[in-house]
Amino acid sequence: MEEDTDFRIRFSSLCFITDHVGFHGTIKSSPSDFIVIEIDEQGELVNKASDKPVYNVSKVLPEPNNLAKKAKLDLQILSFEETSNQEVSTLAGSSSDDHNFVPCSEKEDTVRDRTSKGEEENVDVLGSLLDEKTNELLNQFACDIKEKWDSQTELIGPSPEFSLGRILDKNQRATLHSAIRQKFPFLITVGKNSEIVVRPNLEYKELCHLVSEEEAFDFFKYLDAKKENSKFTFKPDTNKEHRKAVHHFVNKKFGNLVETKSFPELNCSADNPNVVITVRFRVKAHKHWKRSLHECQGRKDIYTAFTLRKENLEMFEAVDFLAVKLGVIPSDFSYAGLKDKKAITYQAMVVRKVTPERLKNIEKEVEKKRMNVFNIRSVEDSLRLGQLKGNHFDIVIRNLKNQINDSANLRERILEAIENVKNKGFVNYYGPQRFGMGRKVHTDQIGLALLKSETVKAVKLFFTPEDLDDPVNRAKKYFLQTEDAKGTLSLMPEFKVRERALLESLHRFGVAEEGCIQAWFSFPHSMRIFYVHAYSSKIWNEAVSYRLATYGSRVVEGDLVCLDEDVDNEQLPSSKVHLVTKEEESANTYAIHQVVLPVLGYSIQYPKNKLGQWYQEVLSRDGLQTCKFKIPTLKLNVPGCYRKILKHPCNLSYQLMEDHGIDVKKGGSHIDEATLSLLISFDLDASCYATVCLREIMKHDF
């Protein structure tokens, strides 16, 4: 793939609205030099202690059912965030190499041999609730799955499935789910709109690589039986590494439900001790899993709000980590906005289906990942993107210098620049972090591919490596060369959660178009839409540069202006957007700070001047002339919005300092200006970028 031009070139071509000279300096020398604190809708900084009541453990509702969700990005064909009306009775894991199972001719006897008297009643239920033909076809489906696994034939394409048809009675459906899982632990059942669909249980198959099939069979029956205070013990094992692998599998797949411990077997040799792994239900999780479907539906979800502090950590990586520790999936988290990686950031978050007490219990583990959670409390609902007033920034700019060939006093240059932007504002571009920092591929390129429903191309763009020799880029290079998702998964480091989620899904569903569509559903909706928004943001940046180059600071006929000064950035309804007339242009009715430009989407109007024509030409250039900005296959809708082309920093203050932290004297002896640093603080509205404001102040691209 042809390499994109240097990342900085994309921003060095952007415009300025002010005319001062500026200065040079270095930002983000360390995360502590760039502190971002979210401002909530009430205008309060989220890092301050909340005046809302902190949780009272005795009053917290019990945990809801989390067990249909793995503690990682969910990889099921039925995306949980899109399918609230679906019942999932067990988990589907990623498959590994095939394993030898019991021959088909022995399957019925094997099942009978392993079925206790009490469980036989569950098996007999199938005969009473299913007609003879359906029961026969179900047994044949189970036999076919085992035969494929025995022959070591990979299940290519979507997972095979068998429908039992619609079962209108809810209690009968619940009974069937349980009876099928008890008779065939190597199958899973999925309910949707009263229909029960049966599929292979790939986690069963994966466990068979670590333990005998007999143990896997009994383990999954144990999980489904949900007997209080019960435990399951694997066969004795002298191999520590193998035991470690079993522990890892069980905790990774079912850690929110069960816990594992190793115990030495009684009466074994001290020189060669046998150790057994015992599995038992976590008390809380087990109790809540046993709740009836009616009880779960009748209870409100639990929402726990908290402030997240993170340092030098990407926000999606932080969410992935918290999801694993809490036994939920990333889409259970909601937040008002994305935050920088190379910074110390504070932001409000809400996690669904987790009690405040449970979040409090992982504080120590979270600290090891350069994060803190505090202001923990119960709330009524989740957050939505844009649900904030803005952000406060405390930034240190180091190594201050004059621009090349500028001999003026540096202090005066800095004062001039700050006052100029304070009064005139800055061009409200989307910042570089919106597009990723890759040299070869940016997030907007992936977004364009998704808008054109080119899901295979989007996957390849996602896995395009940089020219770096490290494990991540070696794994990406291997995937592009081979399209071997399973092999790439073994090369991709564990901490690359998004990459691994995509690979696991590609391994399950294939790398063709349908498989790539399913793979994108391994990402939460907020992450999928992020790529599309990145493309829209890139076009908006180009549009405002064209607007300023064509018309400058004049407000001309056909411009779009905002009629409500109090509306936040990107929250402007179409009813508040006005098309400037020729008479209004002549009368200078509006000022440049009122002009807005549309961010691409299906519900926006375009300017009625040269800029409107420019938008159409760009859409045609990118192959989107017929795009409706709705992607049904990915369940993405892009309504679009309006964004002011100019913004002003608020509550701006600054202080010049020497690098060791002493104020620079206004008079007295000469000071080496190269040692100066600038501490600058200001507030910006939501969806504005501090790096863009600094770019206008310094007249310097980072």
XYZ file of C-alpha atoms in Angstrom:
702
model
C 0.000 0.000 0.000
C 1.356 3.406 -0.934
C 2.483 5.388 2.068
C 0.614 8.552 2.961
C 2.581 11.797 3.082
C 4.055 12.958 6.353
C 1.322 13.458 8.926
C 2.339 17.046 9.614
C 1.754 18.077 6.002
C -1.984 17.576 6.473
C -2.004 20.228 9.197
C 0.664 22.628 7.964
C -1.693 23.471 5.070
C -4.458 24.589 7.427
C -5.300 28.278 7.835
C -4.841 30.791 10.643
C -7.322 33.511 11.547
C -4.864 35.744 13.442
C -1.868 37.647 12.062
C 0.734 37.662 14.857
C 4.200 36.089 14.411
C 4.067 33.411 17.102
C 6.912 31.395 18.590
C 8.338 27.885 18.830
C 8.069 25.456 21.724
C 7.586 21.831 22.699
C 4.354 20.376 24.056
C 3.734 17.012 25.704
C 7.344 16.532 26.786
C 5.756 14.319 29.430
C 2.136 13.395 30.248
C 2.194 15.738 33.257
C 2.829 18.665 30.897
C -0.633 18.199 29.374
C -3.482 17.887 31.881
C -7.074 17.644 30.662
C -10.007 17.878 33.066
C -13.551 17.427 31.810
C -16.136 20.071 32.700
C -19.563 18.538 33.331
C -22.887 19.997 32.227
C -23.165 21.903 35.525
C -19.821 23.598 34.841
C -17.941 21.636 37.511
C -14.503 20.042 37.043
C -14.921 16.268 37.286
C -11.683 15.792 39.266
C -13.196 17.564 42.270
C -14.821 15.526 45.001
C -18.451 15.003 44.117
C -21.037 16.618 46.353
C -23.422 13.842 45.375
C -23.840 11.064 47.945
C -21.199 8.377 47.634
C -22.603 4.884 47.433
C -23.962 3.140 50.487
C -23.211 -0.567 50.195
C -26.262 -1.594 52.170
C -28.546 0.273 49.760
C -26.989 -0.902 46.506
C -29.123 -3.195 44.395
C -27.757 -6.671 43.666
C -25.676 -7.295 40.558
C -27.679 -8.066 37.423
C -26.986 -10.906 35.037
C -23.626 -10.323 33.366
C -22.987 -13.862 32.300
C -24.027 -13.578 28.715
C -21.099 -11.233 28.178
C -17.449 -12.129 28.191
C -14.897 -9.989 29.973
C -13.521 -8.669 26.712
C -14.796 -7.296 23.424
C -17.780 -9.465 22.575
C -17.312 -11.589 19.482
C -20.724 -13.190 19.073
C -22.523 -13.021 15.751
C -25.344 -11.322 17.638
C -23.897 -8.046 18.896
C -25.132 -7.460 22.442
C -25.414 -3.712 21.999
C -27.749 -4.237 19.047
C -29.806 -7.172 20.392
C -31.396 -6.298 23.681
C -34.352 -8.543 22.842
C -32.241 -11.668 22.511
C -31.527 -14.381 25.037
C -28.088 -15.956 25.049
C -27.908 -18.989 27.238
C -24.166 -19.641 27.082
C -20.987 -18.144 25.685
C -19.365 -18.715 22.315
C -15.577 -18.596 22.341
C -12.991 -18.524 19.578
C -12.099 -21.898 18.107
C -8.660 -23.429 18.017
C -7.247 -26.451 16.212
C -9.585 -29.395 15.927
C -9.430 -32.188 18.446
C -10.346 -35.862 18.386
C -13.794 -36.408 19.820
C -15.854 -39.481 20.510
C -16.822 -41.252 17.241
C -20.351 -40.562 16.073
C -21.492 -44.132 16.516
C -20.644 -43.899 20.194
C -22.078 -40.448 20.841
C -25.520 -41.456 22.044
C -24.068 -44.053 24.416
C -21.454 -41.600 25.636
C -24.077 -39.033 26.471
C -26.157 -41.625 28.299
C -23.153 -42.881 30.256
C -22.354 -39.376 31.453
C -25.931 -38.441 32.341
C -27.039 -38.879 35.918
C -30.504 -40.061 36.834
C -31.704 -36.569 37.718
C -30.332 -35.176 34.469
C -32.053 -37.865 32.412
C -35.286 -36.064 33.208
C -33.924 -32.990 31.416
C -32.982 -35.094 28.412
C -36.473 -36.625 28.317
C -37.896 -33.104 28.150
C -36.693 -32.886 24.565
C -38.977 -35.745 23.634
C -41.962 -34.175 25.356
C -41.514 -30.641 23.936
C -40.189 -31.422 20.463
C -41.935 -33.445 17.818
C -40.251 -36.653 16.722
C -38.898 -35.196 13.464
C -37.370 -32.112 15.118
C -35.846 -34.228 17.876
C -34.315 -36.500 15.268
C -32.922 -33.580 13.284
C -31.455 -32.073 16.473
C -29.635 -35.328 17.238
C -28.392 -35.495 13.661
C -27.154 -31.880 13.854
C -25.232 -32.713 17.045
C -23.793 -35.805 15.372
C -22.736 -33.812 12.289
C -20.926 -31.223 14.417
C -18.980 -33.943 16.209
C -18.134 -35.654 12.929
C -16.721 -32.430 11.512
C -14.606 -31.946 14.631
C -13.486 -35.604 14.562
C -12.398 -35.292 10.934
C -10.514 -32.104 11.839
C -12.508 -30.187 9.252
C -12.597 -26.457 9.899
C -16.065 -24.915 10.058
C -15.682 -22.457 7.178
C -17.832 -19.336 7.031
C -20.627 -18.545 9.478
C -21.145 -21.031 12.283
C -23.623 -23.799 11.286
C -26.912 -23.627 13.107
C -30.180 -25.513 13.517
C -33.501 -23.867 14.327
C -36.045 -25.499 16.609
C -38.639 -23.023 15.404
C -40.677 -20.604 17.497
C -41.615 -21.675 21.020
C -44.236 -19.220 22.235
C -44.307 -20.312 25.868
C -41.454 -18.626 27.769
C -41.180 -21.380 30.395
C -40.971 -24.042 27.701
C -38.194 -22.090 25.993
C -36.247 -21.904 29.246
C -36.690 -25.626 29.812
C -35.537 -26.423 26.268
C -32.444 -24.219 26.596
C -31.400 -26.116 29.717
C -32.266 -29.589 28.411
C -30.263 -29.141 25.209
C -27.221 -27.839 27.076
C -27.404 -30.743 29.517
C -27.623 -33.375 26.788
C -25.207 -31.674 24.390
C -22.708 -29.474 26.268
C -20.820 -29.084 22.988
C -23.770 -27.030 21.650
C -25.088 -23.604 22.601
C -28.604 -22.255 22.271
C -29.559 -18.729 21.294
C -33.036 -17.245 21.584
C -34.430 -14.521 19.364
C -38.059 -13.453 19.075
C -39.282 -16.748 20.581
C -37.124 -18.827 18.197
C -34.438 -21.165 19.575
C -31.340 -21.611 17.406
C -28.694 -24.277 18.168
C -25.020 -23.760 17.285
C -21.656 -25.405 18.053
C -20.128 -24.423 21.402
C -16.655 -23.436 20.244
C -15.489 -22.889 23.824
C -16.171 -26.559 24.492
C -13.974 -27.408 21.534
C -11.261 -25.064 22.745
C -11.228 -26.610 26.217
C -10.780 -30.054 24.655
C -7.295 -28.951 23.591
C -6.356 -28.590 27.242
C -8.220 -31.416 28.980
C -9.904 -34.652 28.008
C -13.260 -34.500 26.307
C -14.785 -36.250 29.298
C -13.599 -33.417 31.550
C -14.817 -30.772 29.095
C -18.197 -32.498 28.865
C -18.590 -32.633 32.632
C -17.288 -29.080 33.124
C -19.890 -27.523 30.850
C -22.649 -29.581 32.456
C -21.420 -28.294 35.828
C -21.609 -24.706 34.576
C -25.125 -25.130 33.322
C -26.394 -26.971 36.424
C -25.639 -23.901 38.576
C -25.867 -25.869 41.823
C -25.258 -23.677 44.830
C -22.039 -24.391 46.799
C -21.011 -27.011 44.229
C -17.529 -27.394 42.812
C -15.853 -29.104 39.878
C -12.393 -30.677 39.920
C -10.231 -31.409 36.899
C -8.059 -34.523 36.864
C -4.711 -34.375 38.742
C -1.930 -32.719 36.769
C 1.835 -32.568 37.431
C 2.577 -30.063 34.632
C 2.618 -26.545 36.053
C 2.541 -24.823 32.652
C -0.421 -26.916 31.587
C -2.277 -26.085 34.800
C -1.526 -22.437 34.165
C -3.110 -22.718 30.704
C -6.259 -24.306 32.175
C -6.502 -21.578 34.838
C -6.099 -18.942 32.124
C -8.795 -20.454 29.900
C -11.399 -20.787 32.646
C -10.763 -17.338 34.096
C -10.661 -15.646 30.699
C -13.910 -17.210 29.511
C -15.879 -17.503 32.752
C -14.024 -15.351 35.288
C -17.111 -13.353 36.142
C -18.935 -16.573 37.022
C -16.408 -18.931 38.606
C -13.005 -18.883 40.264
C -10.228 -21.492 40.126
C -7.698 -22.674 42.675
C -4.989 -25.334 42.698
C -4.632 -27.848 45.547
C -2.112 -30.685 45.999
C -3.716 -34.098 45.736
C -3.801 -36.100 48.937
C -1.380 -39.038 49.360
C 0.865 -38.007 46.478
C 4.666 -38.029 46.313
C 6.458 -34.927 47.517
C 8.987 -35.277 44.678
C 6.358 -35.451 41.983
C 3.192 -33.909 43.437
C -0.106 -34.159 41.639
C -2.092 -30.934 41.737
C -5.786 -30.608 41.023
C -7.613 -27.517 39.782
C -10.899 -26.887 41.554
C -13.580 -24.635 40.128
C -16.325 -23.101 42.227
C -18.981 -20.497 41.545
C -18.394 -16.978 42.713
C -21.114 -16.471 45.287
C -22.500 -13.229 43.880
C -22.353 -14.177 40.239
C -23.878 -17.592 40.873
C -26.804 -16.213 42.794
C -27.603 -13.688 40.121
C -27.250 -16.157 37.283
C -29.923 -18.281 38.917
C -32.433 -15.468 38.743
C -35.323 -16.156 36.443
C -35.633 -14.336 33.162
C -38.760 -12.625 34.482
C -36.884 -11.255 37.492
C -34.054 -9.918 35.332
C -36.416 -8.216 32.916
C -38.395 -6.662 35.759
C -35.369 -5.013 37.343
C -33.730 -1.807 36.197
C -30.129 -1.901 35.089
C -27.558 -0.690 37.590
C -25.480 2.315 36.535
C -22.369 3.375 38.424
C -20.765 6.730 37.704
C -17.117 7.498 38.418
C -14.273 9.773 37.453
C -11.458 8.104 35.538
C -7.946 9.477 35.797
C -5.508 7.979 33.309
C -1.905 8.761 32.420
C -0.278 8.120 29.036
C -2.992 5.640 28.152
C -5.359 5.509 25.204
C -8.967 5.780 26.316
C -10.137 2.655 24.476
C -7.286 0.683 26.057
C -8.356 1.937 29.487
C -11.959 0.881 28.866
C -10.845 -2.546 27.629
C -8.820 -3.061 30.814
C -11.672 -2.005 33.093
C -14.084 -4.262 31.198
C -11.858 -7.287 31.760
C -11.496 -6.566 35.466
C -15.216 -6.009 35.975
C -16.415 -8.922 33.849
C -18.388 -6.782 31.401
C -17.816 -5.696 27.806
C -16.546 -2.301 26.571
C -19.967 -1.255 25.259
C -21.210 -1.318 28.883
C -19.152 1.840 29.437
C -20.392 5.266 28.400
C -18.542 8.561 28.362
C -19.043 12.128 27.190
C -15.919 12.438 25.052
C -12.572 10.970 24.035
C -9.376 12.126 25.696
C -5.721 12.403 24.664
C -3.322 9.522 25.184
C -0.070 11.359 25.993
C -1.556 13.346 28.857
C -3.029 13.093 32.322
C -6.780 13.177 31.782
C -9.828 13.231 34.032
C -13.223 12.311 32.643
C -16.659 11.203 33.776
C -17.728 7.660 32.976
C -20.664 5.396 33.684
C -20.523 1.605 33.679
C -23.665 -0.459 33.341
C -24.459 -3.580 35.392
C -21.683 -2.985 37.921
C -22.333 -1.857 41.487
C -20.298 0.919 43.125
C -18.990 -1.612 45.637
C -17.667 -3.851 42.913
C -15.918 -0.967 41.140
C -14.405 0.102 44.461
C -12.943 -3.382 44.886
C -10.693 -3.108 41.808
C -9.131 0.256 42.713
C -5.746 -1.259 43.575
C -5.557 -3.267 40.347
C -6.504 -0.200 38.311
C -3.678 1.837 39.840
C -1.114 -0.595 38.388
C -2.285 0.454 34.914
C -1.650 4.177 35.563
C -5.334 4.786 36.261
C -7.482 5.812 39.205
C -11.239 5.629 39.729
C -12.940 7.885 42.266
C -16.173 9.820 42.886
C -17.874 6.419 42.654
C -21.656 6.596 43.013
C -24.925 5.154 41.745
C -26.766 7.024 38.990
C -29.944 6.517 36.977
C -28.625 6.298 33.412
C -25.597 6.144 31.126
C -23.711 9.052 29.555
C -23.879 10.036 25.911
C -21.204 11.519 23.666
C -21.205 15.300 23.943
C -22.814 15.326 27.392
C -20.319 17.799 28.823
C -19.778 21.531 28.844
C -16.157 21.353 27.787
C -12.633 20.684 29.033
C -10.119 22.552 31.176
C -6.450 22.403 30.156
C -3.254 22.997 32.141
C -0.389 22.853 29.645
C 3.349 23.405 29.903
C 5.129 24.507 26.705
C 8.893 24.015 27.036
C 11.983 25.167 25.119
C 10.442 28.463 24.068
C 12.177 30.184 21.151
C 11.513 32.870 18.575
C 10.445 31.923 15.095
C 13.333 31.634 12.646
C 14.708 35.050 11.641
C 12.627 36.787 14.311
C 14.776 38.933 16.606
C 11.951 40.480 18.645
C 11.683 40.061 22.404
C 10.331 36.575 23.100
C 8.277 37.696 26.062
C 6.522 40.288 23.923
C 5.885 37.741 21.179
C 4.247 35.389 23.675
C 2.080 38.129 25.197
C 1.032 39.342 21.737
C 0.111 35.840 20.599
C -1.958 34.976 23.669
C -3.880 38.248 23.661
C -4.537 37.976 19.930
C -6.112 34.518 20.171
C -7.934 35.475 23.357
C -9.676 38.285 21.451
C -9.998 36.889 17.915
C -10.234 33.162 18.580
C -8.820 30.297 16.520
C -9.934 28.220 13.558
C -11.929 25.384 15.082
C -10.203 22.516 13.264
C -10.440 18.928 14.426
C -7.094 18.078 15.985
C -4.579 15.505 14.727
C -5.526 13.001 17.431
C -8.888 12.670 15.672
C -7.125 10.895 12.817
C -4.561 8.715 14.579
C -0.829 9.164 14.418
C -0.011 6.524 11.801
C 2.115 7.490 8.820
C 0.582 5.020 6.353
C -3.072 4.882 7.344
C -5.275 7.295 9.257
C -8.640 6.628 10.862
C -10.438 8.755 8.254
C -9.316 6.361 5.499
C -10.898 3.467 7.388
C -14.033 5.572 7.879
C -14.289 6.276 4.144
C -14.038 2.551 3.384
C -16.812 1.820 5.904
C -19.043 4.531 4.404
C -18.618 2.849 1.022
C -19.405 -0.551 2.624
C -15.914 -1.738 1.672
C -15.535 -3.761 4.850
C -12.740 -5.994 3.546
C -10.694 -2.943 2.534
C -11.406 -1.361 5.935
C -10.021 -4.447 7.688
C -6.865 -4.377 5.552
C -6.404 -0.675 6.246
C -6.808 -1.368 9.965
C -4.044 -3.982 9.789
C -1.683 -1.949 7.595
C 1.669 -1.917 9.464
C 3.981 1.007 10.016
C 7.638 0.784 9.027
C 8.596 -0.401 12.497
C 10.043 -3.747 13.521
C 8.018 -4.575 16.605
C 5.626 -7.436 17.471
C 2.480 -5.464 16.610
C 3.640 -4.393 13.161
C 5.151 -7.809 12.422
C 1.774 -9.383 13.210
C -0.034 -6.875 10.975
C 2.392 -7.507 8.137
C 1.881 -11.258 8.483
C -1.892 -10.850 8.245
C -1.750 -8.748 5.072
C 0.608 -11.288 3.486
C -1.306 -14.425 4.469
C -4.852 -13.450 5.591
C -4.264 -16.069 8.291
C -6.301 -14.660 11.181
C -5.518 -17.550 13.506
C -1.766 -17.335 12.903
C -1.812 -13.561 13.306
C -3.679 -13.958 16.592
C -0.788 -16.002 17.957
C 1.608 -13.182 17.014
C -0.452 -10.210 18.198
C 0.433 -9.075 21.759
C -2.254 -9.539 24.415
C -2.516 -5.818 25.169
C -3.739 -5.036 21.616
C -7.327 -5.750 22.554
C -9.004 -4.251 19.487
C -6.686 -5.998 17.044
C -7.165 -9.322 18.806
C -10.953 -8.889 18.892
C -11.020 -8.310 15.157
C -8.723 -11.293 14.521
C -10.754 -13.649 16.689
C -13.871 -12.685 14.778
C -12.137 -13.048 11.406
C -10.923 -16.485 12.461
C -14.472 -17.443 13.347
C -16.326 -15.965 10.370
C -13.652 -15.807 7.674
C -11.887 -12.943 5.895
C -14.395 -12.573 3.048
C -16.950 -9.751 3.002
C -19.489 -11.375 5.330
C -16.751 -12.312 7.787
C -15.377 -8.776 7.769
C -18.851 -7.361 8.450
C -19.165 -9.620 11.489
C -15.610 -8.711 12.550
C -16.491 -5.011 12.762
C -19.252 -5.940 15.208
C -16.533 -7.077 17.611
C -16.082 -3.340 18.228
C -18.631 -1.375 20.291
C -20.873 0.966 18.327
C -18.988 4.011 19.653
C -15.757 2.679 18.176
C -17.271 1.795 14.794
C -18.841 5.233 14.419
C -15.544 6.830 15.509
C -13.924 5.883 12.172
C -16.805 7.324 10.138
C -16.702 10.536 12.186
C -12.967 10.770 11.478
C -13.667 10.927 7.741
C -16.386 13.568 8.250
C -13.931 15.550 10.395
C -11.248 15.463 7.713
C -13.669 16.832 5.119
C -14.787 19.558 7.548
C -11.164 20.617 8.077
C -10.675 20.861 4.315
C -13.963 22.745 3.948
C -13.109 25.454 6.482
C -9.694 25.964 4.868
C -11.400 26.395 1.484
C -13.988 28.753 3.023
C -11.370 31.023 4.596
C -9.156 30.965 1.496
C -12.122 31.862 -0.744
C -14.016 34.450 1.325
C -11.711 35.322 4.220
C -13.453 36.802 7.277
C -16.397 38.214 5.301
C -19.843 36.700 5.769
C -21.226 36.233 2.258
C -24.468 35.230 0.600
C -25.086 31.496 0.875
C -23.116 31.107 4.120
C -24.726 29.241 7.004
C -24.836 31.106 10.320
C -25.834 30.155 13.854
C -28.757 32.125 15.284
C -28.264 30.932 18.863
C -25.044 32.043 20.549
C -25.629 29.763 23.535
C -25.736 26.455 21.647
C -22.741 24.220 22.297
C -20.358 23.063 19.582
C -21.955 20.415 17.309
C -25.274 20.546 19.227
C -26.840 23.041 16.817
C -30.305 22.030 15.489
C -31.128 22.768 11.852
C -33.831 25.185 13.019
C -31.103 27.456 14.419
C -29.115 27.497 11.148
C -29.857 30.367 8.758
C -28.865 30.839 5.106
C -27.404 34.316 4.589
C -29.162 36.425 1.956
C -27.631 38.945 -0.438
C -29.221 41.797 1.517
C -27.767 40.501 4.787
C -24.333 40.297 3.188
C -24.579 43.919 2.053
C -25.722 45.057 5.489
C -22.995 43.113 7.303
C -25.717 41.558 9.438
C -23.573 38.690 10.670
C -19.981 38.267 11.882
C -17.490 35.536 11.023
C -17.746 33.944 14.483
C -21.391 33.086 13.704
C -20.593 31.109 10.541
C -20.991 27.325 10.724
C -20.137 24.552 8.289
C -21.887 21.195 8.030
C -20.229 18.011 9.229
C -21.278 15.347 6.710
C -24.478 13.417 7.338
C -27.970 12.718 6.037
C -29.802 15.549 7.852
C -27.657 18.606 7.062
C -27.948 21.356 4.459
C -25.002 22.716 2.497
C -24.003 26.350 1.935
C -25.466 27.954 -1.225
C -22.268 29.437 -2.606
C -18.941 28.153 -3.925
C -18.533 26.108 -0.756
C -21.686 24.099 -1.454
C -20.322 23.166 -4.867
C -16.995 22.282 -3.243
C -18.723 19.787 -0.918
C -20.359 18.033 -3.882
C -17.066 17.827 -5.765
C -15.313 16.295 -2.750
C -18.062 13.710 -2.242
C -17.796 12.815 -5.932
C -13.992 12.623 -5.652
C -14.292 10.134 -2.789
C -16.997 8.044 -4.446
C -19.771 9.190 -2.094
C -21.983 11.128 -4.522
C -24.888 8.747 -3.808
C -24.027 8.067 -0.164
C -27.005 8.244 2.217
C -24.736 8.218 5.310
C -26.525 5.151 6.601
C -24.731 1.798 6.727
C -27.346 -0.860 7.491
C -24.859 -3.746 7.443
C -22.897 -2.116 10.277
C -25.927 -0.544 11.993
C -24.415 2.922 11.630
C -26.410 6.091 10.972
C -24.650 9.431 10.498
C -27.090 12.359 10.770
C -24.346 14.998 10.634
C -24.241 18.324 12.495
C -22.988 21.893 12.260
C -19.743 23.240 13.673
C -18.652 26.839 14.201
C -15.579 27.720 12.189
C -14.143 29.915 14.972
C -13.886 29.357 18.716
C -12.437 31.298 21.667
C -10.601 29.964 24.704
C -12.213 30.960 28.005
C -10.713 31.692 31.438
C -7.280 31.948 29.853
C -4.286 32.572 32.126
C -0.570 32.042 31.725
C 2.722 32.252 33.538
C 6.282 32.318 32.195
C 8.668 30.139 34.168
C 12.217 28.925 34.082
C 12.492 25.185 33.604
C 13.286 24.637 37.298
C 9.995 26.330 38.190
C 10.957 29.880 39.289
C 9.054 32.856 37.853
C 10.959 34.835 35.236
C 11.795 38.327 36.481
C 10.348 41.191 34.455
C 13.451 43.303 34.919
C 17.066 42.783 35.838
C 19.737 40.705 34.208
C 19.423 38.967 30.832
C 17.863 35.497 30.863
C 18.668 32.756 28.379
C 15.322 32.541 26.579
C 15.866 28.918 25.526
C 15.320 27.904 29.136
C 11.868 29.478 29.372
C 8.675 27.504 29.725
C 5.081 28.698 29.479
C 2.353 27.403 31.772
C -0.959 28.182 30.109
C -4.472 27.322 31.297
C -7.792 27.730 29.543
C -11.221 26.191 28.999
C -12.599 25.033 25.659
C -16.094 24.000 24.623
C -16.810 20.338 23.971
C -15.263 18.924 20.788
C -12.609 21.677 20.604
C -8.928 20.772 20.581
C -6.270 22.362 22.767
C -3.537 21.466 20.255
C -5.426 23.447 17.611
C -5.730 26.459 19.930
C -1.996 26.232 20.693
C -1.254 25.992 16.973
C -3.010 29.327 16.445
C -1.183 30.924 19.397
C 2.283 29.676 18.427
C 1.843 29.634 14.616
C 3.579 26.318 14.819
C 2.512 22.821 13.701
C 3.219 19.988 16.095
